[in-house]
């Protein structure tokens, strides 16, 4: 029996909660993982796991063995990464998870620079806005916006997302331009709300100006739990949306969206790199964390202090001068034009990010 592999299999079963999930994360067949753990128990002459049809739980002896095994495996990884070659040329697989907009607009366009620096690191990137179980899904780190709720995790703050409220010119033609945040709660205005995928709680729009801070909850016909979906809803004219400036900027510059209440700052959302506390910060993970922190620190769209940078303010002024689009629903030709313009702007944003990464 390969004692080290059996120990790794046992640790993954404990963390994943099932043999099936452990097998997936180890890229091994489930029967192989089952046999490894059974042989480990036979070799130790100790029952490590209680098995049911749906889940496995660790016994008291198994919990003690898990703690020692985790420490031993971490020390082994540290020993390997301490070698000068590993420091100079980190290698191996990194399982990373990021929100949809962060992955598509910020992270992926800059990855050629990361791979040029560290060609021996393989990245498996999960892309979704859902909460991720770092331990159960064997994820090395996640990039997430918002305040941290799980204080057991280790986090490094790498920047802030700044947000703005915007809508299509057609929507503003029909409902009017809000002059004050409270206008969003009055009259005919509707919003596209964002709700927490974990709790279902609706997040209010937050506005700040000087010492004044307002939370606004408008009337909505649609609420979403995905940032890209919120932007798509805004482009469809479904209401006012509060979205990240780095997502909205190309559409504002193209005249497809118009920012509102530009004399107010919308809230900023902290972004962290988060990883489990029981994972040794290996050389491959350390260089990725340092690289992504450097990438975000050099992005003006992430680090600036208010909701509307100068180039967007100019675009907003230009948009105010041009006639608004009266059509409440985009025709097919208009939809194709929107998609083409968005694609072109995304390519330009990718080129900018690559330049920042160099």
mmCIF file of C-alpha atoms in Angstrom:
data_model
loop_
_atom_site.group_PDB
_atom_site.id
_atom_site.type_symbol
_atom_site.label_atom_id
_atom_site.label_comp_id
_atom_site.label_asym_id
_atom_site.label_seq_id
_atom_site.Cartn_x
_atom_site.Cartn_y
_atom_site.Cartn_z
ATOM 1 C CA UNK A 1 0.000 0.000 0.000
ATOM 2 C CA UNK A 2 1.195 3.507 -0.797
ATOM 3 C CA UNK A 3 0.896 4.941 2.726
ATOM 4 C CA UNK A 4 1.293 8.550 1.572
ATOM 5 C CA UNK A 5 -1.419 8.202 -1.081
ATOM 6 C CA UNK A 6 -3.700 6.473 1.425
ATOM 7 C CA UNK A 7 -3.146 9.302 3.899
ATOM 8 C CA UNK A 8 -3.974 11.869 1.199
ATOM 9 C CA UNK A 9 -7.118 9.943 0.277
ATOM 10 C CA UNK A 10 -8.266 9.819 3.896
ATOM 11 C CA UNK A 11 -7.687 13.559 4.348
ATOM 12 C CA UNK A 12 -9.667 14.356 1.215
ATOM 13 C CA UNK A 13 -12.577 12.126 2.278
ATOM 14 C CA UNK A 14 -12.747 13.910 5.628
ATOM 15 C CA UNK A 15 -12.668 17.346 3.969
ATOM 16 C CA UNK A 16 -15.059 16.495 1.117
ATOM 17 C CA UNK A 17 -17.534 14.537 3.238
ATOM 18 C CA UNK A 18 -18.045 11.767 0.669
ATOM 19 C CA UNK A 19 -15.898 9.249 -1.154
ATOM 20 C CA UNK A 20 -17.285 10.411 -4.499
ATOM 21 C CA UNK A 21 -16.283 14.038 -4.054
ATOM 22 C CA UNK A 22 -12.901 13.038 -2.654
ATOM 23 C CA UNK A 23 -12.296 10.828 -5.685
ATOM 24 C CA UNK A 24 -13.189 13.701 -8.022
ATOM 25 C CA UNK A 25 -10.747 16.089 -6.370
ATOM 26 C CA UNK A 26 -7.978 13.463 -6.410
ATOM 27 C CA UNK A 27 -8.731 12.453 -10.020
ATOM 28 C CA UNK A 28 -8.982 8.831 -8.898
ATOM 29 C CA UNK A 29 -11.777 6.264 -9.289
ATOM 30 C CA UNK A 30 -14.061 6.043 -6.275
ATOM 31 C CA UNK A 31 -13.287 2.318 -5.686
ATOM 32 C CA UNK A 32 -9.580 3.165 -5.519
ATOM 33 C CA UNK A 33 -10.152 5.815 -2.848
ATOM 34 C CA UNK A 34 -12.387 3.419 -0.904
ATOM 35 C CA UNK A 35 -9.739 0.676 -0.986
ATOM 36 C CA UNK A 36 -6.993 3.056 0.081
ATOM 37 C CA UNK A 37 -8.922 4.172 3.158
ATOM 38 C CA UNK A 38 -9.942 0.597 4.021
ATOM 39 C CA UNK A 39 -6.331 -0.560 3.813
ATOM 40 C CA UNK A 40 -5.218 2.381 5.925
ATOM 41 C CA UNK A 41 -7.766 1.436 8.614
ATOM 42 C CA UNK A 42 -6.637 -2.199 8.432
ATOM 43 C CA UNK A 43 -2.992 -1.206 8.725
ATOM 44 C CA UNK A 44 -3.722 1.031 11.715
ATOM 45 C CA UNK A 45 -6.224 -1.472 13.165
ATOM 46 C CA UNK A 46 -8.460 1.517 13.878
ATOM 47 C CA UNK A 47 -11.792 2.674 12.499
ATOM 48 C CA UNK A 48 -11.255 6.171 11.137
ATOM 49 C CA UNK A 49 -14.622 6.867 9.482
ATOM 50 C CA UNK A 50 -18.285 6.173 10.133
ATOM 51 C CA UNK A 51 -20.005 5.481 6.822
ATOM 52 C CA UNK A 52 -23.642 6.046 5.869
ATOM 53 C CA UNK A 53 -25.353 5.873 2.489
ATOM 54 C CA UNK A 54 -25.105 9.643 2.047
ATOM 55 C CA UNK A 55 -22.102 10.859 4.017
ATOM 56 C CA UNK A 56 -19.099 9.819 6.040
ATOM 57 C CA UNK A 57 -18.148 11.284 9.404
ATOM 58 C CA UNK A 58 -14.875 11.032 11.222
ATOM 59 C CA UNK A 59 -14.471 9.016 14.431
ATOM 60 C CA UNK A 60 -12.609 10.327 17.475
ATOM 61 C CA UNK A 61 -9.520 8.342 16.462
ATOM 62 C CA UNK A 62 -10.005 9.503 12.886
ATOM 63 C CA UNK A 63 -10.123 13.158 13.961
ATOM 64 C CA UNK A 64 -6.843 12.785 15.838
ATOM 65 C CA UNK A 65 -5.258 11.011 12.857
ATOM 66 C CA UNK A 66 -6.570 13.694 10.485
ATOM 67 C CA UNK A 67 -4.913 16.494 12.471
ATOM 68 C CA UNK A 68 -1.546 14.720 12.499
ATOM 69 C CA UNK A 69 -1.844 13.690 8.844
ATOM 70 C CA UNK A 70 -2.645 17.242 7.740
ATOM 71 C CA UNK A 71 0.364 18.547 9.656
ATOM 72 C CA UNK A 72 2.602 15.872 8.140
ATOM 73 C CA UNK A 73 1.378 16.515 4.575
ATOM 74 C CA UNK A 74 1.811 20.270 5.007
ATOM 75 C CA UNK A 75 5.342 19.812 6.304
ATOM 76 C CA UNK A 76 6.134 17.552 3.354
ATOM 77 C CA UNK A 77 4.858 20.154 0.895
ATOM 78 C CA UNK A 78 6.818 22.854 2.704
ATOM 79 C CA UNK A 79 9.956 20.713 2.502
ATOM 80 C CA UNK A 80 9.506 20.251 -1.237
ATOM 81 C CA UNK A 81 8.780 23.925 -1.875
ATOM 82 C CA UNK A 82 11.771 25.001 0.225
ATOM 83 C CA UNK A 83 14.163 23.548 -2.350
ATOM 84 C CA UNK A 84 15.842 26.295 -4.336
ATOM 85 C CA UNK A 85 14.572 24.925 -7.645
ATOM 86 C CA UNK A 86 10.962 24.945 -6.397
ATOM 87 C CA UNK A 87 11.356 28.525 -5.213
ATOM 88 C CA UNK A 88 12.774 29.659 -8.530
ATOM 89 C CA UNK A 89 10.392 27.602 -10.665
ATOM 90 C CA UNK A 90 7.148 26.877 -8.796
ATOM 91 C CA UNK A 91 5.153 24.167 -10.475
ATOM 92 C CA UNK A 92 1.968 22.175 -10.098
ATOM 93 C CA UNK A 93 -1.794 22.584 -10.263
ATOM 94 C CA UNK A 94 -3.719 25.479 -8.730
ATOM 95 C CA UNK A 95 -7.492 25.252 -8.308
ATOM 96 C CA UNK A 96 -8.835 28.807 -8.266
ATOM 97 C CA UNK A 97 -12.376 30.168 -8.226
ATOM 98 C CA UNK A 98 -13.473 33.666 -9.218
ATOM 99 C CA UNK A 99 -16.683 35.544 -9.853
ATOM 100 C CA UNK A 100 -17.899 35.697 -13.440
ATOM 101 C CA UNK A 101 -17.091 39.354 -14.142
ATOM 102 C CA UNK A 102 -13.735 39.224 -12.345
ATOM 103 C CA UNK A 103 -12.698 36.143 -14.295
ATOM 104 C CA UNK A 104 -13.855 37.317 -17.715
ATOM 105 C CA UNK A 105 -12.866 40.990 -17.594
ATOM 106 C CA UNK A 106 -9.893 41.144 -15.216
ATOM 107 C CA UNK A 107 -8.253 37.802 -14.540
ATOM 108 C CA UNK A 108 -8.346 35.824 -17.796
ATOM 109 C CA UNK A 109 -7.134 38.694 -20.049
ATOM 110 C CA UNK A 110 -4.036 39.053 -17.829
ATOM 111 C CA UNK A 111 -3.231 35.321 -17.481
ATOM 112 C CA UNK A 112 -0.812 35.273 -20.455
ATOM 113 C CA UNK A 113 1.526 37.376 -18.309
ATOM 114 C CA UNK A 114 1.213 34.937 -15.379
ATOM 115 C CA UNK A 115 1.917 31.914 -17.593
ATOM 116 C CA UNK A 116 4.897 33.699 -19.132
ATOM 117 C CA UNK A 117 6.342 34.164 -15.653
ATOM 118 C CA UNK A 118 5.392 30.719 -14.311
ATOM 119 C CA UNK A 119 5.048 28.299 -17.244
ATOM 120 C CA UNK A 120 5.017 25.196 -15.013
ATOM 121 C CA UNK A 121 1.887 26.205 -13.053
ATOM 122 C CA UNK A 122 -1.408 24.795 -14.323
ATOM 123 C CA UNK A 123 -4.536 26.751 -13.364
ATOM 124 C CA UNK A 124 -7.948 25.128 -13.073
ATOM 125 C CA UNK A 125 -10.305 28.117 -12.929
ATOM 126 C CA UNK A 126 -13.845 27.798 -11.639
ATOM 127 C CA UNK A 127 -16.065 30.685 -12.768
ATOM 128 C CA UNK A 128 -19.312 31.490 -10.962
ATOM 129 C CA UNK A 129 -20.817 33.924 -8.473
ATOM 130 C CA UNK A 130 -21.972 31.155 -6.136
ATOM 131 C CA UNK A 131 -20.331 30.666 -2.718
ATOM 132 C CA UNK A 132 -17.599 28.028 -2.895
ATOM 133 C CA UNK A 133 -16.758 25.417 -0.261
ATOM 134 C CA UNK A 134 -12.986 25.744 -0.342
ATOM 135 C CA UNK A 135 -12.348 22.614 1.738
ATOM 136 C CA UNK A 136 -15.034 20.362 0.286
ATOM 137 C CA UNK A 137 -14.246 21.307 -3.314
ATOM 138 C CA UNK A 138 -10.460 21.267 -2.837
ATOM 139 C CA UNK A 139 -10.067 24.882 -3.957
ATOM 140 C CA UNK A 140 -6.709 26.517 -3.259
ATOM 141 C CA UNK A 141 -8.001 30.084 -3.274
ATOM 142 C CA UNK A 142 -10.924 32.239 -4.381
ATOM 143 C CA UNK A 143 -11.209 35.848 -5.514
ATOM 144 C CA UNK A 144 -14.335 37.305 -3.982
ATOM 145 C CA UNK A 145 -15.877 40.719 -3.536
ATOM 146 C CA UNK A 146 -17.744 41.739 -0.393
ATOM 147 C CA UNK A 147 -17.211 41.558 3.332
ATOM 148 C CA UNK A 148 -15.971 38.228 4.653
ATOM 149 C CA UNK A 149 -18.485 36.188 6.603
ATOM 150 C CA UNK A 150 -16.344 33.150 7.441
ATOM 151 C CA UNK A 151 -13.692 34.352 9.867
ATOM 152 C CA UNK A 152 -11.961 30.959 9.829
ATOM 153 C CA UNK A 153 -10.580 31.661 6.352
ATOM 154 C CA UNK A 154 -7.339 33.483 5.614
ATOM 155 C CA UNK A 155 -7.794 36.546 3.405
ATOM 156 C CA UNK A 156 -5.619 39.159 1.744
ATOM 157 C CA UNK A 157 -7.344 42.324 0.643
ATOM 158 C CA UNK A 158 -6.147 43.308 -2.827
ATOM 159 C CA UNK A 159 -8.426 46.208 -3.723
ATOM 160 C CA UNK A 160 -11.938 47.590 -3.893
ATOM 161 C CA UNK A 161 -14.607 47.421 -6.532
ATOM 162 C CA UNK A 162 -16.307 50.751 -6.978
ATOM 163 C CA UNK A 163 -19.841 50.816 -8.267
ATOM 164 C CA UNK A 164 -22.160 53.179 -10.041
ATOM 165 C CA UNK A 165 -25.846 53.298 -10.887
ATOM 166 C CA UNK A 166 -26.725 53.413 -14.572
ATOM 167 C CA UNK A 167 -29.486 52.726 -17.065
ATOM 168 C CA UNK A 168 -30.078 52.828 -20.807
ATOM 169 C CA UNK A 169 -30.883 56.146 -22.488
ATOM 170 C CA UNK A 170 -34.243 54.635 -23.462
ATOM 171 C CA UNK A 171 -35.100 53.873 -19.838
ATOM 172 C CA UNK A 172 -34.167 57.415 -18.782
ATOM 173 C CA UNK A 173 -36.292 58.841 -21.602
ATOM 174 C CA UNK A 174 -39.304 56.952 -20.262
ATOM 175 C CA UNK A 175 -38.769 57.443 -16.513
ATOM 176 C CA UNK A 176 -36.659 60.577 -16.202
ATOM 177 C CA UNK A 177 -33.195 61.203 -14.778
ATOM 178 C CA UNK A 178 -33.067 60.880 -10.944
ATOM 179 C CA UNK A 179 -31.816 64.067 -9.313
ATOM 180 C CA UNK A 180 -31.436 62.596 -5.803
ATOM 181 C CA UNK A 181 -31.007 59.006 -4.514
ATOM 182 C CA UNK A 182 -34.466 59.143 -2.925
ATOM 183 C CA UNK A 183 -35.959 59.702 -6.385
ATOM 184 C CA UNK A 184 -35.184 56.036 -7.114
ATOM 185 C CA UNK A 185 -37.774 55.041 -4.514
ATOM 186 C CA UNK A 186 -40.410 57.337 -5.935
ATOM 187 C CA UNK A 187 -42.379 57.830 -9.139
ATOM 188 C CA UNK A 188 -42.124 55.287 -11.923
ATOM 189 C CA UNK A 189 -38.543 54.194 -11.362
ATOM 190 C CA UNK A 190 -37.723 50.492 -11.170
ATOM 191 C CA UNK A 191 -34.428 48.854 -10.265
ATOM 192 C CA UNK A 192 -32.699 45.566 -10.969
ATOM 193 C CA UNK A 193 -31.828 44.361 -7.495
ATOM 194 C CA UNK A 194 -29.029 42.007 -6.498
ATOM 195 C CA UNK A 195 -29.747 39.359 -3.888
ATOM 196 C CA UNK A 196 -27.399 37.181 -1.877
ATOM 197 C CA UNK A 197 -27.152 33.616 -3.258
ATOM 198 C CA UNK A 198 -26.501 32.451 0.296
ATOM 199 C CA UNK A 199 -29.317 34.153 2.226
ATOM 200 C CA UNK A 200 -31.617 35.654 -0.414
ATOM 201 C CA UNK A 201 -31.243 39.115 1.181
ATOM 202 C CA UNK A 202 -31.679 42.058 -1.193
ATOM 203 C CA UNK A 203 -28.714 44.435 -1.240
ATOM 204 C CA UNK A 204 -29.725 48.122 -1.195
ATOM 205 C CA UNK A 205 -28.160 50.815 -3.380
ATOM 206 C CA UNK A 206 -25.727 52.813 -1.214
ATOM 207 C CA UNK A 207 -24.831 56.446 -1.956
ATOM 208 C CA UNK A 208 -22.310 58.690 -0.225
ATOM 209 C CA UNK A 209 -21.582 62.412 -0.528
ATOM 210 C CA UNK A 210 -19.398 64.058 2.053
ATOM 211 C CA UNK A 211 -20.656 62.911 5.455
ATOM 212 C CA UNK A 212 -24.047 61.897 4.050
ATOM 213 C CA UNK A 213 -24.788 58.222 3.458
ATOM 214 C CA UNK A 214 -28.069 56.848 2.081
ATOM 215 C CA UNK A 215 -29.353 53.330 1.522
ATOM 216 C CA UNK A 216 -32.027 53.055 -1.143
ATOM 217 C CA UNK A 217 -34.247 50.058 -1.900
ATOM 218 C CA UNK A 218 -36.188 50.715 -5.063
ATOM 219 C CA UNK A 219 -39.169 48.911 -6.551
ATOM 220 C CA UNK A 220 -38.074 45.965 -8.646
ATOM 221 C CA UNK A 221 -39.624 43.542 -11.107
ATOM 222 C CA UNK A 222 -36.396 41.577 -11.399
ATOM 223 C CA UNK A 223 -33.680 40.657 -8.930
ATOM 224 C CA UNK A 224 -30.589 38.649 -9.809
ATOM 225 C CA UNK A 225 -27.672 36.937 -8.075
ATOM 226 C CA UNK A 226 -25.115 37.232 -10.877
ATOM 227 C CA UNK A 227 -23.239 40.401 -11.823
ATOM 228 C CA UNK A 228 -23.243 39.735 -15.575
ATOM 229 C CA UNK A 229 -26.965 39.059 -15.476
ATOM 230 C CA UNK A 230 -27.516 42.419 -13.790
ATOM 231 C CA UNK A 231 -25.590 44.222 -16.507
ATOM 232 C CA UNK A 232 -27.528 42.366 -19.210
ATOM 233 C CA UNK A 233 -30.780 43.351 -17.527
ATOM 234 C CA UNK A 234 -29.717 46.996 -17.522
ATOM 235 C CA UNK A 235 -28.842 46.834 -21.232
ATOM 236 C CA UNK A 236 -32.287 45.360 -21.880
ATOM 237 C CA UNK A 237 -33.839 48.482 -20.335
ATOM 238 C CA UNK A 238 -35.278 46.642 -17.329
ATOM 239 C CA UNK A 239 -34.319 49.323 -14.832
ATOM 240 C CA UNK A 240 -31.596 51.086 -12.906
ATOM 241 C CA UNK A 241 -28.742 48.791 -11.907
ATOM 242 C CA UNK A 242 -25.885 49.218 -9.449
ATOM 243 C CA UNK A 243 -22.855 47.595 -11.056
ATOM 244 C CA UNK A 244 -19.067 47.667 -10.938
ATOM 245 C CA UNK A 245 -17.514 50.498 -12.896
ATOM 246 C CA UNK A 246 -15.069 48.208 -14.688
ATOM 247 C CA UNK A 247 -18.050 46.321 -16.093
ATOM 248 C CA UNK A 248 -20.106 49.383 -17.068
ATOM 249 C CA UNK A 249 -17.349 51.570 -18.513
ATOM 250 C CA UNK A 250 -17.262 50.094 -22.067
ATOM 251 C CA UNK A 251 -21.038 50.438 -22.407
ATOM 252 C CA UNK A 252 -21.000 54.005 -21.108
ATOM 253 C CA UNK A 253 -18.271 54.958 -23.552
ATOM 254 C CA UNK A 254 -20.283 53.331 -26.352
ATOM 255 C CA UNK A 255 -23.395 55.312 -25.370
ATOM 256 C CA UNK A 256 -25.379 52.183 -24.484
ATOM 257 C CA UNK A 257 -25.627 53.036 -20.787
ATOM 258 C CA UNK A 258 -25.702 56.347 -18.976
ATOM 259 C CA UNK A 259 -24.573 56.858 -15.342
ATOM 260 C CA UNK A 260 -26.957 58.625 -12.985
ATOM 261 C CA UNK A 261 -26.387 60.660 -9.803
ATOM 262 C CA UNK A 262 -22.769 61.329 -10.801
ATOM 263 C CA UNK A 263 -22.321 63.846 -7.976
ATOM 264 C CA UNK A 264 -22.743 60.970 -5.496
ATOM 265 C CA UNK A 265 -20.314 58.133 -4.872
ATOM 266 C CA UNK A 266 -21.738 54.647 -4.795
ATOM 267 C CA UNK A 267 -20.350 52.152 -2.315
ATOM 268 C CA UNK A 268 -17.043 50.375 -2.699
ATOM 269 C CA UNK A 269 -16.818 46.609 -2.284
ATOM 270 C CA UNK A 270 -13.605 45.073 -0.943
ATOM 271 C CA UNK A 271 -12.061 42.219 -2.919
ATOM 272 C CA UNK A 272 -9.952 39.524 -1.257
ATOM 273 C CA UNK A 273 -7.899 36.503 -2.160
ATOM 274 C CA UNK A 274 -9.143 33.866 0.286
ATOM 275 C CA UNK A 275 -7.680 30.466 1.112
ATOM 276 C CA UNK A 276 -8.253 27.825 3.814
ATOM 277 C CA UNK A 277 -6.308 28.180 7.069
ATOM 278 C CA UNK A 278 -5.155 24.545 7.028
ATOM 279 C CA UNK A 279 -3.492 24.882 3.626
ATOM 280 C CA UNK A 280 0.207 25.601 3.575
ATOM 281 C CA UNK A 281 0.878 28.642 1.408
ATOM 282 C CA UNK A 282 2.931 26.775 -1.168
ATOM 283 C CA UNK A 283 5.296 28.478 -3.590
ATOM 284 C CA UNK A 284 2.802 28.150 -6.456
ATOM 285 C CA UNK A 285 -0.032 29.681 -4.415
ATOM 286 C CA UNK A 286 2.199 32.407 -3.011
ATOM 287 C CA UNK A 287 3.326 33.595 -6.441
ATOM 288 C CA UNK A 288 -0.259 33.626 -7.721
ATOM 289 C CA UNK A 289 -1.485 35.662 -4.740
ATOM 290 C CA UNK A 290 1.365 38.149 -5.147
ATOM 291 C CA UNK A 291 0.778 38.374 -8.897
ATOM 292 C CA UNK A 292 -2.960 39.009 -8.684
ATOM 293 C CA UNK A 293 -2.422 41.578 -5.906
ATOM 294 C CA UNK A 294 0.065 43.392 -8.159
ATOM 295 C CA UNK A 295 -2.349 43.223 -11.100
ATOM 296 C CA UNK A 296 -5.210 44.752 -9.134
ATOM 297 C CA UNK A 297 -3.003 47.400 -7.490
ATOM 298 C CA UNK A 298 -2.090 48.739 -10.947
ATOM 299 C CA UNK A 299 -5.678 48.945 -12.189
ATOM 300 C CA UNK A 300 -7.132 52.424 -11.813
ATOM 301 C CA UNK A 301 -10.635 51.016 -12.231
ATOM 302 C CA UNK A 302 -10.123 48.922 -9.091
ATOM 303 C CA UNK A 303 -8.155 51.289 -6.849
ATOM 304 C CA UNK A 304 -9.679 54.730 -7.509
ATOM 305 C CA UNK A 305 -11.686 56.311 -4.745
ATOM 306 C CA UNK A 306 -15.011 57.337 -6.303
ATOM 307 C CA UNK A 307 -17.584 55.903 -8.623
ATOM 308 C CA UNK A 308 -16.848 57.841 -11.815
ATOM 309 C CA UNK A 309 -13.312 58.274 -13.215
ATOM 310 C CA UNK A 310 -12.571 61.209 -15.477
ATOM 311 C CA UNK A 311 -12.915 59.344 -18.766
ATOM 312 C CA UNK A 312 -16.344 58.102 -17.722
ATOM 313 C CA UNK A 313 -17.407 61.570 -16.570
ATOM 314 C CA UNK A 314 -16.519 62.866 -20.036
ATOM 315 C CA UNK A 315 -18.495 60.037 -21.607
ATOM 316 C CA UNK A 316 -21.428 60.834 -19.348
ATOM 317 C CA UNK A 317 -21.331 64.474 -20.386
ATOM 318 C CA UNK A 318 -21.188 63.497 -24.042
ATOM 319 C CA UNK A 319 -24.062 61.086 -23.515
ATOM 320 C CA UNK A 320 -26.133 63.826 -21.912
ATOM 321 C CA UNK A 321 -25.648 65.943 -25.016
ATOM 322 C CA UNK A 322 -26.729 63.266 -27.513
ATOM 323 C CA UNK A 323 -30.391 62.301 -27.989
ATOM 324 C CA UNK A 324 -31.568 59.409 -25.872
ATOM 325 C CA UNK A 325 -32.719 56.183 -27.462
ATOM 326 C CA UNK A 326 -36.523 56.102 -27.248
ATOM 327 C CA UNK A 327 -37.021 52.419 -28.014
ATOM 328 C CA UNK A 328 -38.056 50.500 -24.856
ATOM 329 C CA UNK A 329 -37.008 47.148 -26.331
ATOM 330 C CA UNK A 330 -33.995 46.584 -28.599
ATOM 331 C CA UNK A 331 -34.766 45.341 -32.084
ATOM 332 C CA UNK A 332 -32.738 42.357 -33.358
ATOM 333 C CA UNK A 333 -30.416 44.596 -35.401
ATOM 334 C CA UNK A 334 -29.889 46.841 -32.386
ATOM 335 C CA UNK A 335 -29.194 43.807 -30.191
ATOM 336 C CA UNK A 336 -26.536 42.639 -32.643
ATOM 337 C CA UNK A 337 -24.972 46.090 -32.640
ATOM 338 C CA UNK A 338 -24.907 46.091 -28.842
ATOM 339 C CA UNK A 339 -23.193 42.708 -28.810
ATOM 340 C CA UNK A 340 -20.632 43.786 -31.414
ATOM 341 C CA UNK A 341 -19.842 47.013 -29.573
ATOM 342 C CA UNK A 342 -19.539 45.173 -26.263
ATOM 343 C CA UNK A 343 -17.210 42.608 -27.797
ATOM 344 C CA UNK A 344 -14.990 45.317 -29.250
ATOM 345 C CA UNK A 345 -14.846 47.138 -25.929
ATOM 346 C CA UNK A 346 -14.044 43.884 -24.101
ATOM 347 C CA UNK A 347 -11.120 43.294 -26.479
ATOM 348 C CA UNK A 348 -9.823 46.790 -25.814
ATOM 349 C CA UNK A 349 -10.188 46.222 -22.063
ATOM 350 C CA UNK A 350 -8.260 42.962 -22.366
ATOM 351 C CA UNK A 351 -5.437 44.752 -24.197
ATOM 352 C CA UNK A 352 -5.312 47.377 -21.467
ATOM 353 C CA UNK A 353 -5.110 44.736 -18.764
ATOM 354 C CA UNK A 354 -2.330 42.919 -20.575
ATOM 355 C CA UNK A 355 -0.402 46.176 -20.713
ATOM 356 C CA UNK A 356 -0.958 46.701 -16.976
ATOM 357 C CA UNK A 357 0.280 43.200 -16.260
ATOM 358 C CA UNK A 358 3.615 43.723 -18.039
#
